[in-house]
Amino acid sequence: MQILKHKTNIDFIGKRKPALFISTLINLAIIVGIAAVGFNFGVDFAGGTVVELKYNTPTTAEQVREKAQAGGLHDVSVQGVGAAEENSFLLRMGGVTQLTEENAERAKTAIQGLGETRNVYADMANGIVNFRSTQPMSAEAVKKAVEGAGIGVQEVRDLGANQGGTGYDYQVVASGMADKVFAALGAGLEKPNFEQRRVDYVGPQVGKQLRNRGIMALLYSMVAILIYVAFRFDFKFGPGALLAMVHDVIMVAGYYLVSRREFNLTSIAALLTIVGYSVNDTIVIYDRIREDMVKYKGKPLPEIINIAVNDTLGRTILTSGVTALSLIGLLIFGVGEIFDFAMAMLVGILVGTYSSVYIASPLVIWLDERAHAREAHHGSKQEPKAA
Amino acid sequence: MDRGWWWKFGLIVAVTLGTIWFLVPTYYSLVVLDRAERNNIAVLEQRLPRWAPPAKYRLNLGLDLQGGIHMVMRVDTKTALQKRTERRGQQIATYVNDKKLGEVTADTDPERLQLTLTAKDPATMDAIQKEVLATFTDFSLESRNGATLVLKPDEGQVNRFRDEAVDQAMLVIRRRIDKWGVAEVDVRKLGTDSIQISLPGRSNPEQAKELVGTTAQLEFRMVDDTNPQVFAQMFQQNPPPPESKITLVEDEGFPQLSSPNREALLAYAKDKTPEGRDVVTECVANPVKKNDCIAYRSYLLDKNVPLTGESLSGADASVSQMNEPEVNIAFDPAGAREFEKLTEAAVGRRMAIVLDDNVHTAPRINEKIGGGRARITMGRAGARSFEEWLGEAQTLALVLKAGALPAPVTVGEIRQVGATLGDELIKKGSLAALVGLALVVVFMAIYYRKSGLIADVALILNGLLILAGLAFFNATLTLPGIAGFVLTLGIAVDANVLINERIREELSHGKSARAAVDQGYDRAFWTIFDAHVTTLIAGFILFFTGTGPVRGFATTLIVGLLASLFTSIVVTRVITTYFVHGRNAQSVSV
């Protein structure tokens, strides 16, 4: 069996200018979109709490939302997971702990009501209220007072007397958001009619760290691959491979931008895999170009590239097709992140194939032309190179 | 068939058999054992056939697949540093007053971690400044303004403190989780101030948060040695049930109960404990695996707690003039008085150092200790080496400091997956992987006929190799890992497509079957190699910068690419060579 019965002779290189133009346009649009609209950052990067629940009775997202709002949770987004009969929902909220600006004020008032206190300040990021009291206090009493103000308390820490014994330091640690969710949704029921399937908390600082590390990983791998390509091939091949990689990464980022799918750690993994796959594809064609440059000495480079791309076209289509085939299972049965991962990979495979033909290869010509032009410029003083 | 071919064929057979053999523990842990026993390495070890590889070489399922809690705790090093600076300031003030250099008060700026000393009499400041800077070398002068002296802690000291605070928090967390009895926990440092904890099979994040988030409690409690035979009598009069695995052991002449099951030990001793006493356990550390208890031993302690970590002002490990590792501890003035009283009344008795309900050591009090400074000598007796004793001393110092100068920890990140969701994800994930694999296998067989079938054999071997490789490296299979698995299979097929297309091309140039196969493989080799290496680079960077599930993905990708290099280049070639050269075929089915 064969996909391409006859040897093709498509003039890819001749169409490189419109292709480059369109690609650049789309890429710029995506970059502008990212800057203007931004990704739908998941809890990994944005910080916050995500809770997945499965009800054992038929329930709608609307009912869950109403119940949450009745329990005082106003900024919760509720989204169904999987088929409707699964009764599974994803609840998303901004905070990690129950300590909000408003709550912190109430906690302060409650603490100040206990006795003479100084330095009452809330550490919002960690969900902690710090204070110093002139008298030793019982942790139980502090806990009761703060809980009385409507804030779940996980622990009251007795940090002991400060130096000189002029005061006693305490920390009130607020409970997590998930606790409040379960309390709100289970309110009025003897036993909750749902099962908690997943809880993710990511603190804002950790979120920022995770995001930075993800971006650094992308940059590092691109640079490392660029070095490898420049070393294994010729310098003029390097930039083409790099640009094709950047192109593919932006295109896949575009998928996340347009689909509004959650951008999280798995998305970074998808982008990185695309980097690997993209350069994989590019290298196969580069290899052939290099081989043909030896085989057809004297022919102009654009023609050689056209031959190389046409010769490898069958395998290019096949490989992309087979890799896409292996993703079909994930696309059908994959849930949540895995579906997104497979979808992003599919987009990546398609644009990766396109970019190795229309972006990576033309750039080699361009760099070659520039090198020749420079040579011609300095050429008058130098010995002409033997052809 | 030449000699080289037979060698390669032998290698492939060996690798295949080795791969299958290596997957035996994984098969037992995932298929044969009950889900509850999945992480119990001891049970697995028992059930495994004698010829199987050790139980530790099995593929772990990630928390996202089996359910459990993954947490990242951030150690609040700032509060710890602030507290330490305050204590140090107090020490300096006491020192100045004791030396009769003058009278100063110390005040700490929590924001900038600076220490301000204010002298009552400005005239004494010169002498104070000179003496303090010469004695407390971990501080340097920031500024001086008349009667006030602003000191700041040395940069190196601050960093050391910070590291120590994280180590202390880790120690406390490990001990607590140990007590909770969770198998296969993983506690490790993440970055400079975070600790990553994995608790497979646990489902209550709030409970876990409470467990690892509370501040450590250090207590000094007297061991009840009035009746050293108490445990021996208990054991003889009321033999414990065999399933509790309680045995009677002797340590330095004191009989103790010992059991690998802490709960069972405490339950057994509970109603037999004399009035006013508590049974508290000590962890017997696993000599091979760090931070793991192989057994728990009983101590009978007075209920009354005369002294807590709050009275402690410092602890350090050092080596004495007799070349014996020791721990020096210092108490604050009130603690020193209490300690003197305590030791005077208890010469000859043992005093247990208890952190979070876990006895760390119980040194004998040799004499009344005044002045607020005590020394715990580790000795050099027993089978342990000097290094081991020194390590013991360092751990004890860390324990004392963890109780005295606790660093609060806060939750950075918690991810919890319920067990039923985990099971569902395994089912869906493996189904997805199998469907992908089946589609590819069928396609290759149709498209390339016999060569396609050869590629399929390689592909399946590749899949097994990935699983065995992950088991060998003790890696964890995560949900993204399954995606990585599928992707790697895709890349492996790509290699075979490259080779087969090359062979077709060579055939169309009119080459003989043999020549076409040889040329096809030779020419495709470097292309395949480059393509794999570049993806490997991405994989390694992902591995070193990623955490959790992403790391699982990277591991699968790396193992998969290495396996793919082997199967697509070596395995298929050996089989193809057999059909083409060995059978002396005139055509090649591609």
mmCIF file of N, CA and C in Angstrom, chain B residues 221-315:
data_model
loop_
_atom_site.group_PDB
_atom_site.id
_atom_site.type_symbol
_atom_site.label_atom_id
_atom_site.label_comp_id
_atom_site.label_asym_id
_atom_site.label_seq_id
_atom_site.Cartn_x
_atom_site.Cartn_y
_atom_site.Cartn_z
ATOM 1 N N ARG B 221 10.769 14.652 79.766
ATOM 2 C CA ARG B 221 9.968 13.899 80.733
ATOM 3 C C ARG B 221 10.817 12.809 81.383
ATOM 4 N N MET B 222 10.552 12.531 82.666
ATOM 5 C CA MET B 222 11.343 11.536 83.373
ATOM 6 C C MET B 222 10.858 10.125 83.031
ATOM 7 N N VAL B 223 11.833 9.219 82.842
ATOM 8 C CA VAL B 223 11.502 7.819 82.606
ATOM 9 C C VAL B 223 11.250 7.185 83.976
ATOM 10 N N ASP B 224 10.195 6.385 84.063
ATOM 11 C CA ASP B 224 9.908 5.706 85.321
ATOM 12 C C ASP B 224 10.776 4.452 85.419
ATOM 13 N N ASP B 225 11.875 4.577 86.154
ATOM 14 C CA ASP B 225 12.762 3.433 86.311
ATOM 15 C C ASP B 225 12.617 2.783 87.684
ATOM 16 N N THR B 226 11.552 3.151 88.421
ATOM 17 C CA THR B 226 11.381 2.574 89.757
ATOM 18 C C THR B 226 11.128 1.068 89.655
ATOM 19 N N ASN B 227 10.427 0.679 88.609
ATOM 20 C CA ASN B 227 10.260 -0.751 88.400
ATOM 21 C C ASN B 227 10.677 -1.089 86.977
ATOM 22 N N PRO B 228 11.971 -1.395 86.790
ATOM 23 C CA PRO B 228 12.456 -1.608 85.435
ATOM 24 C C PRO B 228 11.819 -2.823 84.760
ATOM 25 N N GLN B 229 11.222 -3.690 85.569
ATOM 26 C CA GLN B 229 10.678 -4.925 84.992
ATOM 27 C C GLN B 229 9.221 -4.781 84.554
ATOM 28 N N VAL B 230 8.691 -3.548 84.584
ATOM 29 C CA VAL B 230 7.261 -3.387 84.344
ATOM 30 C C VAL B 230 6.789 -3.988 83.018
ATOM 31 N N PHE B 231 7.581 -3.788 81.951
ATOM 32 C CA PHE B 231 7.159 -4.320 80.651
ATOM 33 C C PHE B 231 7.312 -5.834 80.602
ATOM 34 N N ALA B 232 8.364 -6.326 81.267
ATOM 35 C CA ALA B 232 8.580 -7.773 81.293
ATOM 36 C C ALA B 232 7.423 -8.469 82.002
ATOM 37 N N GLN B 233 6.983 -7.870 83.122
ATOM 38 C CA GLN B 233 5.857 -8.451 83.867
ATOM 39 C C GLN B 233 4.579 -8.426 83.041
ATOM 40 N N MET B 234 4.370 -7.259 82.427
ATOM 41 C CA MET B 234 3.185 -7.090 81.582
ATOM 42 C C MET B 234 3.144 -8.182 80.517
ATOM 43 N N PHE B 235 4.303 -8.412 79.919
ATOM 44 C CA PHE B 235 4.426 -9.362 78.811
ATOM 45 C C PHE B 235 4.142 -10.791 79.272
ATOM 46 N N GLN B 236 4.654 -11.122 80.502
ATOM 47 C CA GLN B 236 4.476 -12.489 80.982
ATOM 48 C C GLN B 236 3.065 -12.743 81.505
ATOM 49 N N GLN B 237 2.530 -11.745 82.232
ATOM 50 C CA GLN B 237 1.207 -11.951 82.825
ATOM 51 C C GLN B 237 0.088 -11.921 81.791
ATOM 52 N N ASN B 238 0.250 -11.061 80.790
ATOM 53 C CA ASN B 238 -0.779 -10.856 79.782
ATOM 54 C C ASN B 238 -0.168 -10.976 78.389
ATOM 55 N N PRO B 239 0.141 -12.162 77.953
ATOM 56 C CA PRO B 239 0.836 -12.238 76.657
ATOM 57 C C PRO B 239 0.040 -11.520 75.568
ATOM 58 N N PRO B 240 0.709 -10.685 74.776
ATOM 59 C CA PRO B 240 -0.011 -9.921 73.739
ATOM 60 C C PRO B 240 -0.479 -10.844 72.622
ATOM 61 N N PRO B 241 -1.552 -10.467 71.911
ATOM 62 C CA PRO B 241 -2.021 -11.286 70.787
ATOM 63 C C PRO B 241 -0.931 -11.383 69.714
ATOM 64 N N PRO B 242 -0.816 -12.552 69.074
ATOM 65 C CA PRO B 242 0.282 -12.731 68.114
ATOM 66 C C PRO B 242 0.221 -11.750 66.944
ATOM 67 N N GLU B 243 -1.022 -11.348 66.542
ATOM 68 C CA GLU B 243 -1.100 -10.463 65.369
ATOM 69 C C GLU B 243 -0.540 -9.064 65.647
ATOM 70 N N SER B 244 -0.368 -8.721 66.937
ATOM 71 C CA SER B 244 0.198 -7.408 67.247
ATOM 72 C C SER B 244 1.717 -7.416 67.056
ATOM 73 N N LYS B 245 2.279 -8.624 66.909
ATOM 74 C CA LYS B 245 3.724 -8.787 66.661
ATOM 75 C C LYS B 245 4.572 -8.122 67.743
ATOM 76 N N ILE B 246 4.063 -8.090 68.977
ATOM 77 C CA ILE B 246 4.815 -7.483 70.073
ATOM 78 C C ILE B 246 5.803 -8.496 70.634
ATOM 79 N N THR B 247 7.031 -8.055 70.780
ATOM 80 C CA THR B 247 8.045 -8.920 71.382
ATOM 81 C C THR B 247 8.693 -8.173 72.529
ATOM 82 N N LEU B 248 9.382 -8.925 73.380
ATOM 83 C CA LEU B 248 10.081 -8.311 74.502
ATOM 84 C C LEU B 248 11.555 -8.208 74.128
ATOM 85 N N VAL B 249 12.104 -7.007 74.184
ATOM 86 C CA VAL B 249 13.530 -6.838 73.864
ATOM 87 C C VAL B 249 14.210 -6.160 75.037
ATOM 88 N N GLU B 250 15.533 -6.180 75.047
ATOM 89 C CA GLU B 250 16.236 -5.553 76.143
ATOM 90 C C GLU B 250 17.209 -4.512 75.611
ATOM 91 N N ASP B 251 17.161 -3.317 76.183
ATOM 92 C CA ASP B 251 18.054 -2.255 75.760
ATOM 93 C C ASP B 251 18.791 -1.731 76.981
ATOM 94 N N GLU B 252 20.100 -1.925 77.015
ATOM 95 C CA GLU B 252 20.950 -1.501 78.144
ATOM 96 C C GLU B 252 20.362 -1.964 79.474
ATOM 97 N N GLY B 253 19.892 -3.191 79.484
ATOM 98 C CA GLY B 253 19.400 -3.762 80.732
ATOM 99 C C GLY B 253 17.952 -3.451 81.042
ATOM 100 N N PHE B 254 17.283 -2.642 80.213
ATOM 101 C CA PHE B 254 15.863 -2.342 80.461
ATOM 102 C C PHE B 254 14.990 -3.106 79.484
ATOM 103 N N PRO B 255 14.110 -3.963 79.997
ATOM 104 C CA PRO B 255 13.213 -4.663 79.074
ATOM 105 C C PRO B 255 12.229 -3.673 78.456
ATOM 106 N N GLN B 256 11.983 -3.837 77.157
ATOM 107 C CA GLN B 256 11.044 -2.962 76.447
ATOM 108 C C GLN B 256 10.176 -3.802 75.540
ATOM 109 N N LEU B 257 8.979 -3.310 75.261
ATOM 110 C CA LEU B 257 8.139 -3.972 74.271
ATOM 111 C C LEU B 257 8.496 -3.395 72.917
ATOM 112 N N SER B 258 8.466 -4.246 71.902
ATOM 113 C CA SER B 258 8.794 -3.781 70.564
ATOM 114 C C SER B 258 7.806 -4.360 69.569
ATOM 115 N N SER B 259 7.375 -3.538 68.632
ATOM 116 C CA SER B 259 6.461 -4.026 67.599
ATOM 117 C C SER B 259 6.581 -3.133 66.369
ATOM 118 N N PRO B 260 6.445 -3.720 65.185
ATOM 119 C CA PRO B 260 6.446 -2.874 63.986
ATOM 120 C C PRO B 260 5.146 -2.069 63.875
ATOM 121 N N ASN B 261 4.151 -2.456 64.677
ATOM 122 C CA ASN B 261 2.866 -1.770 64.603
ATOM 123 C C ASN B 261 2.666 -0.903 65.848
ATOM 124 N N ARG B 262 2.786 0.403 65.665
ATOM 125 C CA ARG B 262 2.737 1.317 66.794
ATOM 126 C C ARG B 262 1.367 1.311 67.461
ATOM 127 N N GLU B 263 0.322 1.320 66.624
ATOM 128 C CA GLU B 263 -1.037 1.357 67.168
ATOM 129 C C GLU B 263 -1.276 0.153 68.076
ATOM 130 N N ALA B 264 -0.856 -1.033 67.574
ATOM 131 C CA ALA B 264 -1.095 -2.269 68.318
ATOM 132 C C ALA B 264 -0.346 -2.239 69.652
ATOM 133 N N LEU B 265 0.859 -1.718 69.615
ATOM 134 C CA LEU B 265 1.678 -1.649 70.827
ATOM 135 C C LEU B 265 1.010 -0.745 71.869
ATOM 136 N N LEU B 266 0.564 0.426 71.416
ATOM 137 C CA LEU B 266 -0.058 1.372 72.348
ATOM 138 C C LEU B 266 -1.382 0.822 72.881
ATOM 139 N N ALA B 267 -2.143 0.160 72.006
ATOM 140 C CA ALA B 267 -3.432 -0.392 72.429
ATOM 141 C C ALA B 267 -3.216 -1.473 73.481
ATOM 142 N N TYR B 268 -2.187 -2.278 73.293
ATOM 143 C CA TYR B 268 -1.903 -3.366 74.227
ATOM 144 C C TYR B 268 -1.517 -2.820 75.607
ATOM 145 N N ALA B 269 -0.673 -1.749 75.581
ATOM 146 C CA ALA B 269 -0.138 -1.247 76.846
ATOM 147 C C ALA B 269 -1.128 -0.326 77.569
ATOM 148 N N LYS B 270 -2.118 0.155 76.839
ATOM 149 C CA LYS B 270 -2.972 1.234 77.341
ATOM 150 C C LYS B 270 -3.593 0.955 78.724
ATOM 151 N N ASP B 271 -4.324 -0.151 78.844
ATOM 152 C CA ASP B 271 -5.022 -0.394 80.108
ATOM 153 C C ASP B 271 -4.134 -1.058 81.153
ATOM 154 N N LYS B 272 -2.876 -1.314 80.795
ATOM 155 C CA LYS B 272 -1.977 -1.968 81.753
ATOM 156 C C LYS B 272 -0.966 -0.982 82.326
ATOM 157 N N THR B 273 -1.064 0.280 81.917
ATOM 158 C CA THR B 273 -0.111 1.292 82.372
ATOM 159 C C THR B 273 -0.433 1.725 83.806
ATOM 160 N N PRO B 274 0.582 1.778 84.671
ATOM 161 C CA PRO B 274 0.330 2.218 86.048
ATOM 162 C C PRO B 274 -0.174 3.663 86.094
ATOM 163 N N GLU B 275 -0.837 3.990 87.162
ATOM 164 C CA GLU B 275 -1.389 5.332 87.404
ATOM 165 C C GLU B 275 -0.297 6.399 87.270
ATOM 166 N N GLY B 276 -0.618 7.507 86.627
ATOM 167 C CA GLY B 276 0.320 8.625 86.540
ATOM 168 C C GLY B 276 1.465 8.402 85.560
ATOM 169 N N ARG B 277 1.356 7.365 84.754
ATOM 170 C CA ARG B 277 2.415 7.092 83.784
ATOM 171 C C ARG B 277 1.815 6.995 82.383
ATOM 172 N N ASP B 278 2.670 7.212 81.394
ATOM 173 C CA ASP B 278 2.256 7.098 79.987
ATOM 174 C C ASP B 278 3.212 6.163 79.276
ATOM 175 N N VAL B 279 2.695 5.414 78.320
ATOM 176 C CA VAL B 279 3.600 4.666 77.451
ATOM 177 C C VAL B 279 3.802 5.491 76.186
ATOM 178 N N VAL B 280 5.056 5.792 75.915
ATOM 179 C CA VAL B 280 5.394 6.579 74.727
ATOM 180 C C VAL B 280 6.408 5.760 73.944
ATOM 181 N N THR B 281 6.309 5.826 72.614
ATOM 182 C CA THR B 281 7.183 4.960 71.817
ATOM 183 C C THR B 281 8.397 5.691 71.253
ATOM 184 N N GLU B 282 9.382 4.870 70.939
ATOM 185 C CA GLU B 282 10.577 5.360 70.263
ATOM 186 C C GLU B 282 10.642 4.663 68.918
ATOM 187 N N CYS B 283 11.074 5.388 67.906
ATOM 188 C CA CYS B 283 11.171 4.801 66.571
ATOM 189 C C CYS B 283 12.543 4.154 66.412
ATOM 190 N N VAL B 284 12.570 2.883 66.018
ATOM 191 C CA VAL B 284 13.850 2.233 65.719
ATOM 192 C C VAL B 284 14.065 2.414 64.223
ATOM 193 N N ALA B 285 15.079 3.214 63.903
ATOM 194 C CA ALA B 285 15.262 3.594 62.504
ATOM 195 C C ALA B 285 15.751 2.420 61.671
ATOM 196 N N ASN B 286 15.266 2.403 60.451
ATOM 197 C CA ASN B 286 15.715 1.409 59.487
ATOM 198 C C ASN B 286 17.148 1.749 59.075
ATOM 199 N N PRO B 287 18.097 0.816 59.273
ATOM 200 C CA PRO B 287 19.481 1.152 58.957
ATOM 201 C C PRO B 287 19.709 1.326 57.461
ATOM 202 N N VAL B 288 18.841 0.736 56.650
ATOM 203 C CA VAL B 288 19.051 0.807 55.202
ATOM 204 C C VAL B 288 18.331 2.012 54.620
ATOM 205 N N LYS B 289 17.035 2.092 54.895
ATOM 206 C CA LYS B 289 16.257 3.187 54.318
ATOM 207 C C LYS B 289 16.155 4.301 55.359
ATOM 208 N N LYS B 290 16.604 5.451 54.974
ATOM 209 C CA LYS B 290 16.592 6.573 55.901
ATOM 210 C C LYS B 290 15.165 7.005 56.225
ATOM 211 N N ASN B 291 14.994 7.505 57.431
ATOM 212 C CA ASN B 291 13.709 8.061 57.850
ATOM 213 C C ASN B 291 12.564 7.079 57.740
ATOM 214 N N ASP B 292 12.822 5.864 58.145
ATOM 215 C CA ASP B 292 11.787 4.850 58.099
ATOM 216 C C ASP B 292 11.926 4.068 59.400
ATOM 217 N N CYS B 293 10.811 3.790 60.063
ATOM 218 C CA CYS B 293 10.883 3.052 61.324
ATOM 219 C C CYS B 293 10.640 1.579 61.052
ATOM 220 N N ILE B 294 11.556 0.717 61.529
ATOM 221 C CA ILE B 294 11.282 -0.709 61.358
ATOM 222 C C ILE B 294 10.510 -1.242 62.566
ATOM 223 N N ALA B 295 10.612 -0.563 63.694
ATOM 224 C CA ALA B 295 9.881 -1.005 64.883
ATOM 225 C C ALA B 295 9.683 0.175 65.833
ATOM 226 N N TYR B 296 8.786 -0.020 66.795
ATOM 227 C CA TYR B 296 8.565 0.988 67.828
ATOM 228 C C TYR B 296 8.811 0.334 69.181
ATOM 229 N N ARG B 297 9.493 1.031 70.082
ATOM 230 C CA ARG B 297 9.769 0.476 71.396
ATOM 231 C C ARG B 297 9.115 1.317 72.470
ATOM 232 N N SER B 298 8.748 0.640 73.546
ATOM 233 C CA SER B 298 7.970 1.324 74.578
ATOM 234 C C SER B 298 8.848 1.945 75.662
ATOM 235 N N TYR B 299 8.439 3.087 76.156
ATOM 236 C CA TYR B 299 9.032 3.730 77.331
ATOM 237 C C TYR B 299 7.902 4.047 78.300
ATOM 238 N N LEU B 300 8.186 3.927 79.584
ATOM 239 C CA LEU B 300 7.196 4.319 80.580
ATOM 240 C C LEU B 300 7.625 5.673 81.140
ATOM 241 N N LEU B 301 6.850 6.709 80.881
ATOM 242 C CA LEU B 301 7.230 8.058 81.291
ATOM 243 C C LEU B 301 6.253 8.612 82.322
ATOM 244 N N ASP B 302 6.778 9.500 83.162
ATOM 245 C CA ASP B 302 5.903 10.232 84.077
ATOM 246 C C ASP B 302 4.943 11.085 83.259
ATOM 247 N N LYS B 303 3.698 11.158 83.715
ATOM 248 C CA LYS B 303 2.712 11.961 82.987
ATOM 249 C C LYS B 303 3.083 13.437 83.028
ATOM 250 N N ASN B 304 3.648 13.805 84.156
ATOM 251 C CA ASN B 304 3.979 15.195 84.394
ATOM 252 C C ASN B 304 5.130 15.670 83.476
ATOM 253 N N VAL B 305 4.957 16.839 82.860
ATOM 254 C CA VAL B 305 5.986 17.381 81.963
ATOM 255 C C VAL B 305 6.660 18.563 82.658
ATOM 256 N N PRO B 306 7.844 18.356 83.251
ATOM 257 C CA PRO B 306 8.456 19.439 84.005
ATOM 258 C C PRO B 306 9.036 20.549 83.128
ATOM 259 N N LEU B 307 9.426 20.205 81.920
ATOM 260 C CA LEU B 307 10.142 21.175 81.095
ATOM 261 C C LEU B 307 9.743 20.981 79.627
ATOM 262 N N THR B 308 9.546 22.089 78.911
ATOM 263 C CA THR B 308 9.236 21.958 77.483
ATOM 264 C C THR B 308 10.269 22.692 76.659
ATOM 265 N N GLY B 309 10.144 22.566 75.348
ATOM 266 C CA GLY B 309 11.089 23.182 74.429
ATOM 267 C C GLY B 309 11.180 24.687 74.578
ATOM 268 N N GLU B 310 10.131 25.297 75.125
ATOM 269 C CA GLU B 310 10.144 26.747 75.246
ATOM 270 C C GLU B 310 11.241 27.251 76.177
ATOM 271 N N SER B 311 11.698 26.368 77.102
ATOM 272 C CA SER B 311 12.742 26.789 78.027
ATOM 273 C C SER B 311 14.131 26.676 77.422
ATOM 274 N N LEU B 312 14.195 26.104 76.238
ATOM 275 C CA LEU B 312 15.492 25.859 75.609
ATOM 276 C C LEU B 312 15.924 27.085 74.824
ATOM 277 N N SER B 313 17.217 27.413 74.881
ATOM 278 C CA SER B 313 17.629 28.550 74.064
ATOM 279 C C SER B 313 18.556 28.136 72.938
ATOM 280 N N GLY B 314 19.036 26.903 72.947
ATOM 281 C CA GLY B 314 19.869 26.479 71.833
ATOM 282 C C GLY B 314 20.360 25.064 72.001
ATOM 283 N N ALA B 315 20.831 24.475 70.906
ATOM 284 C CA ALA B 315 21.395 23.131 70.958
ATOM 285 C C ALA B 315 22.352 22.981 69.789
#
